[in-house]
Short mmCIF file of C-alpha atoms in Angstrom, two decimals:
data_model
loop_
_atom_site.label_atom_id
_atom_site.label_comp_id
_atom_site.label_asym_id
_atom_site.label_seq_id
_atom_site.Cartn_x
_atom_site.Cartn_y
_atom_site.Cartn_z
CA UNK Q 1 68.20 159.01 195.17
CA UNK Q 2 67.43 155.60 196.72
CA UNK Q 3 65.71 153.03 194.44
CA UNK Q 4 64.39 149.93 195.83
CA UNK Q 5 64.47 146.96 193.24
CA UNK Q 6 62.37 144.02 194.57
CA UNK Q 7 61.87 140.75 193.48
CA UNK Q 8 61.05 137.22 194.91
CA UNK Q 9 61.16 133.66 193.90
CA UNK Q 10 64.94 133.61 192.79
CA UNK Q 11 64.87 130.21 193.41
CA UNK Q 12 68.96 129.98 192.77
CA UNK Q 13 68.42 131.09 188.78
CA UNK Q 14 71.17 133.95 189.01
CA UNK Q 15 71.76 134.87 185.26
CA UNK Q 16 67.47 135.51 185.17
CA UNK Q 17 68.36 137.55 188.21
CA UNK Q 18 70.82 139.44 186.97
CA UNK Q 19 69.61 140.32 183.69
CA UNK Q 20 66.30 141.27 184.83
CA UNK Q 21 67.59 143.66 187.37
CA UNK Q 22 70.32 145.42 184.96
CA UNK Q 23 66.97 145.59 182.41
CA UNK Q 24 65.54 147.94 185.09
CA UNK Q 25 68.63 149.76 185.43
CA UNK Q 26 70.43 148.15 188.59
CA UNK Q 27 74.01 149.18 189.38
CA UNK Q 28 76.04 146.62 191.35
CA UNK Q 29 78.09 149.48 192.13
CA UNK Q 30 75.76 152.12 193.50
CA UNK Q 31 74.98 152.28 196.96
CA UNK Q 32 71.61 153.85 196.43
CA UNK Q 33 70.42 150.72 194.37
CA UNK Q 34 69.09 148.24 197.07
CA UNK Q 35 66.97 144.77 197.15
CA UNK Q 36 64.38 143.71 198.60
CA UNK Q 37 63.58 140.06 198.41
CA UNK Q 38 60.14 138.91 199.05
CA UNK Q 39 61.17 135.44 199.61
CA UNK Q 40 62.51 131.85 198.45
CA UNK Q 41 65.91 132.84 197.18
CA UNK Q 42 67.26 129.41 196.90
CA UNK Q 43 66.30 125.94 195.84
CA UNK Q 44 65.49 124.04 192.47
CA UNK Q 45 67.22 126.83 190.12
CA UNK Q 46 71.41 125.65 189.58
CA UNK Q 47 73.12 128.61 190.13
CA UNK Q 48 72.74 129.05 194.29
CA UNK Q 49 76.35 129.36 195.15
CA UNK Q 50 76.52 132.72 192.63
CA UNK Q 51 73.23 133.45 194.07
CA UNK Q 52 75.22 133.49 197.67
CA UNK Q 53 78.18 135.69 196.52
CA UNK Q 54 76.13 138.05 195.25
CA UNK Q 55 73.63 138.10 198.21
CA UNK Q 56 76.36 138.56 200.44
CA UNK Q 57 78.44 141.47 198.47
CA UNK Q 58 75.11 143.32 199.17
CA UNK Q 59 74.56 142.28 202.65
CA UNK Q 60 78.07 143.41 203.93
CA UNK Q 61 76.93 146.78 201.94
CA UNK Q 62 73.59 147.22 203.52
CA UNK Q 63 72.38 147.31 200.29
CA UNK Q 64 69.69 144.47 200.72
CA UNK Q 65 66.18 143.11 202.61
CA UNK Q 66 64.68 140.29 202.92
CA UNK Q 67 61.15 138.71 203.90
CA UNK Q 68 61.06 134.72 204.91
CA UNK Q 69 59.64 132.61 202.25
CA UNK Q 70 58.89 128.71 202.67
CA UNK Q 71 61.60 127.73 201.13
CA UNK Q 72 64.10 130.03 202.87
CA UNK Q 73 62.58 128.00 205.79
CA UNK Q 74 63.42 124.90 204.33
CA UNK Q 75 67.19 126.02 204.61
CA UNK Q 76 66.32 127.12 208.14
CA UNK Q 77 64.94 123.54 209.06
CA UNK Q 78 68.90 121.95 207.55
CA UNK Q 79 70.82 124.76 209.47
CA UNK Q 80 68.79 123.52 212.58
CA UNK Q 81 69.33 120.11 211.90
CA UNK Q 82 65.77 119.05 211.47
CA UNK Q 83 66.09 116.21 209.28
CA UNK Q 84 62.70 115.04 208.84
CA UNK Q 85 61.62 117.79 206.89
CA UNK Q 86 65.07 118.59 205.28
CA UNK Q 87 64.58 114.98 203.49
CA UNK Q 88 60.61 115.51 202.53
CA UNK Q 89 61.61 118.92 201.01
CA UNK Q 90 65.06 117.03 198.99
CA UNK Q 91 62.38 114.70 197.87
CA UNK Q 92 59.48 116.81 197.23
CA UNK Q 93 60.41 120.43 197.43
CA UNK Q 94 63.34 120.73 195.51
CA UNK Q 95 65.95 121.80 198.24
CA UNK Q 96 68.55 119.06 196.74
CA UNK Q 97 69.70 121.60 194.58
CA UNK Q 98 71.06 123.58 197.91
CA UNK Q 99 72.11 120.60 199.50
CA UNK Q 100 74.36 120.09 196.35
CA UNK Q 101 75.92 123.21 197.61
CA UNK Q 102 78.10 121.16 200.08
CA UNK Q 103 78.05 117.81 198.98
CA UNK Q 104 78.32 115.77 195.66
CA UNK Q 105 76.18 113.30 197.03
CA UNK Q 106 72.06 114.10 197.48
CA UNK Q 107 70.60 111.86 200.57
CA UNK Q 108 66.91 112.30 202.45
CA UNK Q 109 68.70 109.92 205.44
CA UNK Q 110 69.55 111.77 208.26
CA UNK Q 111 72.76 110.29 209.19
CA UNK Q 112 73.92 110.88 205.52
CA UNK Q 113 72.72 114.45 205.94
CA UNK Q 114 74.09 115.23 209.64
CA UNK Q 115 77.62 116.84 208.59
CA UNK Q 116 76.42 119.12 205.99
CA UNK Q 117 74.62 121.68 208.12
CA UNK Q 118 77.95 122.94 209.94
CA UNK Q 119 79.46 122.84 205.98
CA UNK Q 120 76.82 125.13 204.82
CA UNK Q 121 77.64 127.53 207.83
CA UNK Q 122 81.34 127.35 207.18
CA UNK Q 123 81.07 127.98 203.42
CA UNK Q 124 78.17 130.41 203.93
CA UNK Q 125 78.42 131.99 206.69
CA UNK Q 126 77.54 135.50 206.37
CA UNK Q 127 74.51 134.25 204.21
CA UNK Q 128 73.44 131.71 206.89
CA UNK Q 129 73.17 133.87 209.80
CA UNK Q 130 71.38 136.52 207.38
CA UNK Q 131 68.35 133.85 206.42
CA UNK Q 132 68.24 132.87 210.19
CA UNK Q 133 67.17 136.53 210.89
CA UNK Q 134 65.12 137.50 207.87
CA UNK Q 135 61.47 138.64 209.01
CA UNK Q 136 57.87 137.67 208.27
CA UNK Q 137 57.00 140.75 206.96
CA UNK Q 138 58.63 143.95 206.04
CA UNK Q 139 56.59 146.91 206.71
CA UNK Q 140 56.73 150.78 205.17
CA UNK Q 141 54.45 153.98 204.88
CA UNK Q 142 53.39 152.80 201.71
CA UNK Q 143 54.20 149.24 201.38
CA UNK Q 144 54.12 145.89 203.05
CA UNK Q 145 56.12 143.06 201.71
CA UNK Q 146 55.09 139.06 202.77
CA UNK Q 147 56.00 136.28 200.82
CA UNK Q 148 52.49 134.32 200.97
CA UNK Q 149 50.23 136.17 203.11
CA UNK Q 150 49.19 138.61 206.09
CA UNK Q 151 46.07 137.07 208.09
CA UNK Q 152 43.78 140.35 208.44
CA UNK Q 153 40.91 138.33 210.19
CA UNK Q 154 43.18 138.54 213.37
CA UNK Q 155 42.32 141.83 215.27
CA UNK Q 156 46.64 142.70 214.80
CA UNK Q 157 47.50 141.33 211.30
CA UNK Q 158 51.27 141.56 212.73
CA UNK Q 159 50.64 138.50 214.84
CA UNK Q 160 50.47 136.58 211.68
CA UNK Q 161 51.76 133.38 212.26
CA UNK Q 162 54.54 131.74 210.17
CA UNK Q 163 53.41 129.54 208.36
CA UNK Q 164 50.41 131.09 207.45
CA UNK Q 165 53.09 134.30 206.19
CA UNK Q 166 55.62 132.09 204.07
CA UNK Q 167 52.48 129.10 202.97
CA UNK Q 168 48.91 131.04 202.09
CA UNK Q 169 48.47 133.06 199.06
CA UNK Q 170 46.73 136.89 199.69
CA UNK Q 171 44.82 136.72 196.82
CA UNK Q 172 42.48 134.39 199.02
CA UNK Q 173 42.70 137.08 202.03
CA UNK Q 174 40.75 140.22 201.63
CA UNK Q 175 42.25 142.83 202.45
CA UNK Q 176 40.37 145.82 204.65
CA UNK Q 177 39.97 149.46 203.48
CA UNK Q 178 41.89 150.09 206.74
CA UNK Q 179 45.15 148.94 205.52
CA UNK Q 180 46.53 151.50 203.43
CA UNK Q 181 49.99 150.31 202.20
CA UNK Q 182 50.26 147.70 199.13
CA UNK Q 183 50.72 144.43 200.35
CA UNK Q 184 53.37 142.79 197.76
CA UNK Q 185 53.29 139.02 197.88
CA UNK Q 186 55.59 136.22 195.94
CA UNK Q 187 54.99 132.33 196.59
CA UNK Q 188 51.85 132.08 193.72
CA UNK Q 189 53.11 132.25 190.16
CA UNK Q 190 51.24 134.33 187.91
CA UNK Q 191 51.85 132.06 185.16
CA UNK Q 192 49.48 130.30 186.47
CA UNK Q 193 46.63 132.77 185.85
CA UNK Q 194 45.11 131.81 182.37
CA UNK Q 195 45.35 135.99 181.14
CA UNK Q 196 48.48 136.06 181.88
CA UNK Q 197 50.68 133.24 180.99
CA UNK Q 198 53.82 135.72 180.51
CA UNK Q 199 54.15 135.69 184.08
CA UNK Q 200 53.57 139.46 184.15
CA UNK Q 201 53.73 141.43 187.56
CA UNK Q 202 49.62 141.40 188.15
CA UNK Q 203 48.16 144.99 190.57
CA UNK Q 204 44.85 144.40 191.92
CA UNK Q 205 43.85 147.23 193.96
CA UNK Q 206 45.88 147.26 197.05
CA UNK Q 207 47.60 143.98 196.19
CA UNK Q 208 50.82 143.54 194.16
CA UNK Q 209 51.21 140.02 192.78
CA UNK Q 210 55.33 139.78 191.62
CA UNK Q 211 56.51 135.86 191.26
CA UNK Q 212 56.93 135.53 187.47
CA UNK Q 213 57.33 132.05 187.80
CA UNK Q 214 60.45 132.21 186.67
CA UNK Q 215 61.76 128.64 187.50
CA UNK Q 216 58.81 127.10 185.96
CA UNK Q 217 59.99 128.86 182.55
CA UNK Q 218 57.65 132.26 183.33
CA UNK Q 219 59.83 135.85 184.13
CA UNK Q 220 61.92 136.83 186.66
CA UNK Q 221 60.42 140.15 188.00
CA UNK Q 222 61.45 143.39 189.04
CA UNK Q 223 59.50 146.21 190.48
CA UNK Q 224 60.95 149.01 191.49
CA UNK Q 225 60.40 151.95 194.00
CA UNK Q 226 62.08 154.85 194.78
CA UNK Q 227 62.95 155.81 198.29
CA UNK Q 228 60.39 158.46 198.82
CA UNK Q 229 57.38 156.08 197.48
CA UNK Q 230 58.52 152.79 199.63
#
């Protein structure tokens, strides 16, 4: 049977990954065990290049999914070359953690920065061309997986635009009695709720809330679903 482990906010802390998934019974060696990641996979944790191999085991398996998160953007923007932002989100954002990746030496200048790109894509390759394709949304019979948000004001909530997907956070989106599926969102920590500093998956209605914070010392979560339920 087909179990679908999902997570989000990996932000490059492997060993949380891994233990977390194996605590809800993930086998690295079964093909019916797959991932879906609900965004930011990379970035301010210090374990990205294990994050990679293991990411890519599973893509060359068919074994994982992916939605685009803002910072899986942020690697998009340094793959394209787009400096600007590359060196606010080094600064601000922490993407020097991936940049470290491929070089020793952490810059925001753009000529500093301008070799790097192609040495990410030659390192990474499988991985890089993966991120460039992940989606905004993911969607199922019963479930619909977005990093930040869905905008269900427009009259076709699948013309959600980008940033608003990978940047707003659904708990300030209502979400119509029309939409049937639960929508399962990363991006907002739940640590940051005041009842539920443990960083706790949190189920409101329709809404499934599963960024433990886990960089910012909250959990690393893992729901899963099996194939007939997703």
């Amino acid at each position: 049977m087909e179990k679908f482990f999902v997570m989000s906010d990996i932000h490059s802390e492997y060993d949380m990954m891994i233990t977390a998934l194996k605590e809800k019974g993930f086998e690295e060696d079964n093909n019916n065990h797959k991932i879906i990641i609900v965004g930011d996979i990379l970035d301010r944790g210090d374990q990205g290049h294990k994050l990679i191999v293991f990411i890519g085991k599973l893509i060359e398996a068919d074994r994982i999914q992916g939605v685009l998160g803002n910072h899986d953007q942020f690697l998009i923007d340094f793959l394209d070359e787009k400096f600007k932002a590359v060196g606010f989100n080094i600064r601000y954002n922490g993407f020097g953690k991936t940049v470290k990746l491929v070089s020793d030496e952490v810059t925001i200048y753009a000529d500093k920065l301008k070799y790097l790109p192609k040495k990410f894509k030659k390192k990474y390759p499988l991985f890089s061309s993966w991120v460039k394709k992940l989606p905004l949304y993911l969607e199922f019979q019963k479930h619909i997986f977005v990093h930040g948000a869905l905008n269900f004001k427009l009259n076709n909530f699948r013309n959600t635009p980008r940033k608003f997907a990978t940047w707003k956070f659904q708990k300030d989106i209502s979400i119509p009695k029309r939409v049937k599926q639960t929508i399962v969102v990363g991006h907002l920590p739940t640590i940051n709720f005041s009842d539920n500093r443990n960083g706790d998956i949190i189920a409101k209605e329709n809404l499934l809330m599963i960024d433990g914070g886990a960089t910012y010392g909250g959990k690393m979560n893992v729901h899963v679903i099996k194939g007939q339920n997703l």
